[in-house]
Short mmCIF file of C-alpha atoms in Angstrom, two decimals:
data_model
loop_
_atom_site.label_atom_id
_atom_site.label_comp_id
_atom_site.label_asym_id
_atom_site.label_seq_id
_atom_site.Cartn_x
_atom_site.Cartn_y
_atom_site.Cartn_z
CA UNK A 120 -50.89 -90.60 -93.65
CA UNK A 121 -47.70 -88.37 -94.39
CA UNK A 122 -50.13 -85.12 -94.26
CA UNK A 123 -51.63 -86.09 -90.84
CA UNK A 124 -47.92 -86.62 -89.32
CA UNK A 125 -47.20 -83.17 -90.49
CA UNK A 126 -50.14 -80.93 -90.31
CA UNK A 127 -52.44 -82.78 -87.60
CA UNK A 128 -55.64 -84.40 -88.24
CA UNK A 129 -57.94 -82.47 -89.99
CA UNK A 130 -61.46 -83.74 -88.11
CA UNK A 131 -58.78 -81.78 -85.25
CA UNK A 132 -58.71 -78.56 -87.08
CA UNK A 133 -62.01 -78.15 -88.41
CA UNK A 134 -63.53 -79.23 -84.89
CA UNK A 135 -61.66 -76.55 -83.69
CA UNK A 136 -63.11 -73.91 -85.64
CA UNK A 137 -66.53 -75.30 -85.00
CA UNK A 138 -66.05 -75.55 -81.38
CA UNK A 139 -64.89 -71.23 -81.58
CA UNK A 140 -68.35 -70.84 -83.41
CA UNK A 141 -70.09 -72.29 -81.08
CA UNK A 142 -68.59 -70.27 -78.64
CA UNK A 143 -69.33 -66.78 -80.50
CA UNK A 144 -73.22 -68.10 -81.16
CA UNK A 145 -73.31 -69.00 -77.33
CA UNK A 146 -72.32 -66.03 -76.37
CA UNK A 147 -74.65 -64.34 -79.09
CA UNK A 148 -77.45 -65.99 -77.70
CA UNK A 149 -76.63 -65.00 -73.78
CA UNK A 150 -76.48 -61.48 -75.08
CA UNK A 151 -79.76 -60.89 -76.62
CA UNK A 152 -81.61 -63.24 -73.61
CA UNK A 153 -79.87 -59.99 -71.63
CA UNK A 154 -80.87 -57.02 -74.36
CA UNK A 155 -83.19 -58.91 -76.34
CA UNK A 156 -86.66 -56.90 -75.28
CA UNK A 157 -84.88 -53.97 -75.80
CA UNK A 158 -83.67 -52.17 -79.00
CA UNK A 159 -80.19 -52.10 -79.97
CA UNK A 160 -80.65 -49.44 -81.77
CA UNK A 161 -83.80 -47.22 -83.30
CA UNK A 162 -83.85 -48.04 -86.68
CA UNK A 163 -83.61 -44.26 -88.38
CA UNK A 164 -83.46 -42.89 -85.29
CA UNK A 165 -80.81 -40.56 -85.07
CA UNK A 166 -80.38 -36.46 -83.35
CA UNK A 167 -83.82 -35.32 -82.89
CA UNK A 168 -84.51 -32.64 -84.27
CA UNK A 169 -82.37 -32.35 -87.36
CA UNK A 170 -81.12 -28.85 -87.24
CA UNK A 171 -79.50 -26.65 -90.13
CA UNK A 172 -77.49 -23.80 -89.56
CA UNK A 173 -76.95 -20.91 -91.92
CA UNK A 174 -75.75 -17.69 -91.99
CA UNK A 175 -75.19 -13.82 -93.53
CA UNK A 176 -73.95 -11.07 -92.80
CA UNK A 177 -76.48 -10.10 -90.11
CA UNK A 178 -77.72 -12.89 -88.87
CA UNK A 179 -78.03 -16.64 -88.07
CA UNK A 180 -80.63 -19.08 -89.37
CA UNK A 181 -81.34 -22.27 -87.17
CA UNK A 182 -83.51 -24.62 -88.76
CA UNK A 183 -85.55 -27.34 -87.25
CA UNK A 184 -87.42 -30.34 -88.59
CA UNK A 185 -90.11 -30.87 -85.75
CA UNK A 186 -93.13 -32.63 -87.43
CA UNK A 187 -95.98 -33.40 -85.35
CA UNK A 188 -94.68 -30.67 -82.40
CA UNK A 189 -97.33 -27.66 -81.47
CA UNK A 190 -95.73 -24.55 -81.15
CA UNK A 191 -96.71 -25.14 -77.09
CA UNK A 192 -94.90 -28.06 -76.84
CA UNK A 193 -91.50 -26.40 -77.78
CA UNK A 194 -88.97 -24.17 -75.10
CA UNK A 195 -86.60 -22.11 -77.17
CA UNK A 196 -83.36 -20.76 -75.09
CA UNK A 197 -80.29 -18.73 -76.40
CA UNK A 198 -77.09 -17.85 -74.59
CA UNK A 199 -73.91 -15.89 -76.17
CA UNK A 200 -73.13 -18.53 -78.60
CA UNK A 201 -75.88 -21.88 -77.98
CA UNK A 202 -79.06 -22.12 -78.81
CA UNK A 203 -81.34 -25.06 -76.94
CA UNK A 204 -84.24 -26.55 -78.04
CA UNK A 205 -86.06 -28.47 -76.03
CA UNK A 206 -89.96 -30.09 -76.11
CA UNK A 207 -91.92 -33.31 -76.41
CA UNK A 208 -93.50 -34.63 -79.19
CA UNK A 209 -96.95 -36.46 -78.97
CA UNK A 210 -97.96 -39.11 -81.14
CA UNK A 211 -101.63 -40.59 -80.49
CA UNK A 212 -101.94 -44.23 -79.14
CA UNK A 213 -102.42 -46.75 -81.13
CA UNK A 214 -105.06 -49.40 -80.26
CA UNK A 215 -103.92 -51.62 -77.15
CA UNK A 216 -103.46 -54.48 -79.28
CA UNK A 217 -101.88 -53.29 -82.61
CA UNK A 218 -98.85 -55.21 -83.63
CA UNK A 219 -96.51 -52.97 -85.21
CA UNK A 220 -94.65 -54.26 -88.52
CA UNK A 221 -92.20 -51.14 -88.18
CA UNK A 222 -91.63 -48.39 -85.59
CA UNK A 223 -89.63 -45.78 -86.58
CA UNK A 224 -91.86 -42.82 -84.76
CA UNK A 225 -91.28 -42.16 -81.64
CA UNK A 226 -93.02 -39.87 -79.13
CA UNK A 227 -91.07 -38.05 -76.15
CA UNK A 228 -89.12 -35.57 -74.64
CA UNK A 229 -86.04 -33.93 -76.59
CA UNK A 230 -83.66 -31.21 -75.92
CA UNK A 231 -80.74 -30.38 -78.66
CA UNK A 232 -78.03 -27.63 -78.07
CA UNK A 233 -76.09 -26.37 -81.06
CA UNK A 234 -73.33 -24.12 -80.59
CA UNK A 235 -72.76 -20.97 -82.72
CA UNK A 236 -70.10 -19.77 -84.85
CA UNK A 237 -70.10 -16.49 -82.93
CA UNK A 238 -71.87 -13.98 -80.38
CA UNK A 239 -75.29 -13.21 -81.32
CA UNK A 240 -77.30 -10.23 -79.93
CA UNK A 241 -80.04 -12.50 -77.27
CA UNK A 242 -82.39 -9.58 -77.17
CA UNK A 243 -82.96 -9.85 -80.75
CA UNK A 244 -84.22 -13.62 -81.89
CA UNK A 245 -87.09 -14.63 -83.85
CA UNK A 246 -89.10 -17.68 -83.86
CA UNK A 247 -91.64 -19.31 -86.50
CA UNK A 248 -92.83 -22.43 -86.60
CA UNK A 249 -94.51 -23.01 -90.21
CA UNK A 250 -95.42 -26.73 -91.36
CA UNK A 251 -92.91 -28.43 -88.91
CA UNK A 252 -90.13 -26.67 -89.52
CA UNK A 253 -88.99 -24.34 -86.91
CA UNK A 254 -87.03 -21.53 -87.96
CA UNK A 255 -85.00 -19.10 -85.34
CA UNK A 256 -83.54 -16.37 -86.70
CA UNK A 257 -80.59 -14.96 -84.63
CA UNK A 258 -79.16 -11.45 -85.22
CA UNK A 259 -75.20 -11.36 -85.03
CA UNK A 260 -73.12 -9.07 -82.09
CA UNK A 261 -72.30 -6.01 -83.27
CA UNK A 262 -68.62 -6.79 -82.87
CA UNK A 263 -69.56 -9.64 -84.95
CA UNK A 264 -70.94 -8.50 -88.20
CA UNK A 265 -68.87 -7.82 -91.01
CA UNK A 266 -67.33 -4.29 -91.55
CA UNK A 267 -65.94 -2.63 -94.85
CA UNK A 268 -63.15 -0.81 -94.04
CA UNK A 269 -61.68 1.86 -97.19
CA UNK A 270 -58.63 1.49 -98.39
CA UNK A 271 -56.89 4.52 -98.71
#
């Protein structure tokens, strides 16, 4: 009796807290009913293509993971200091009434710009594209490179 004078009812407090759950799972609810036939978010998903960049003294090395992209499907553009990639990669159909148990491959258009650590020459640039992996090699400026200067 002495503990309900002085802190309330308890049936009071815990309804309480159930009634702000209630709340949150109510508005849980109206929020998938609005997003629920659509992703959240791709599962593995992430920047397409995953791109390395390396360099040495001459040049830079832009690496590409592009599985399942033909060499046709790919438009390769370099400015001073950016290089953008940009293609679509098909995957075939599956039958109209497959039921997927995971999706994480997804089929589309793409573009990716990375930005370089410095000016490159744009009338020298090399492309390969060898097992998915495309490679762009990316000679440096002149006023770029490296020089050894003697000390006297």
């Amino acid at each position: 009796m002495i503990y309900r004078t002085l802190f309330g009812a308890p049936s009071r407090r815990f309804s309480s807290s159930f009634s702000d759950l209630e709340g949150m799972r109510r508005q849980m609810e109206r929020l998938f009913e609005t997003y629920g036939d659509q992703p959240l978010s791709r599962a593995g998903a992430g920047v397409f293509p995953a791109v390395n960049i390396t360099e040495d003294a001459d040049a830079y090395y832009v690496s590409a993971e592009l599985p399942g992209v033909n060499s046709g499907d790919l438009d390769l553009s370099v400015t001073a200091n950016q290089v953008t990639l940009a293609g679509e990669r098909k995957i075939s159909e599956e039958a109209a009434d497959a039921r997927y148990h995971r999706r994480e491959r997804e089929a589309g258009r793409f573009s990716r710009a990375v930005a370089l650590p410095g000016d490159i020459d744009p009338d020298d640039v090399k492309a390969r594209l060898v097992d998915g992996v495309l490679t762009v090699t990316i000679a440096k400026a002149e006023k770029a490179k490296p020089r050894q200067i003697a000390v006297q």
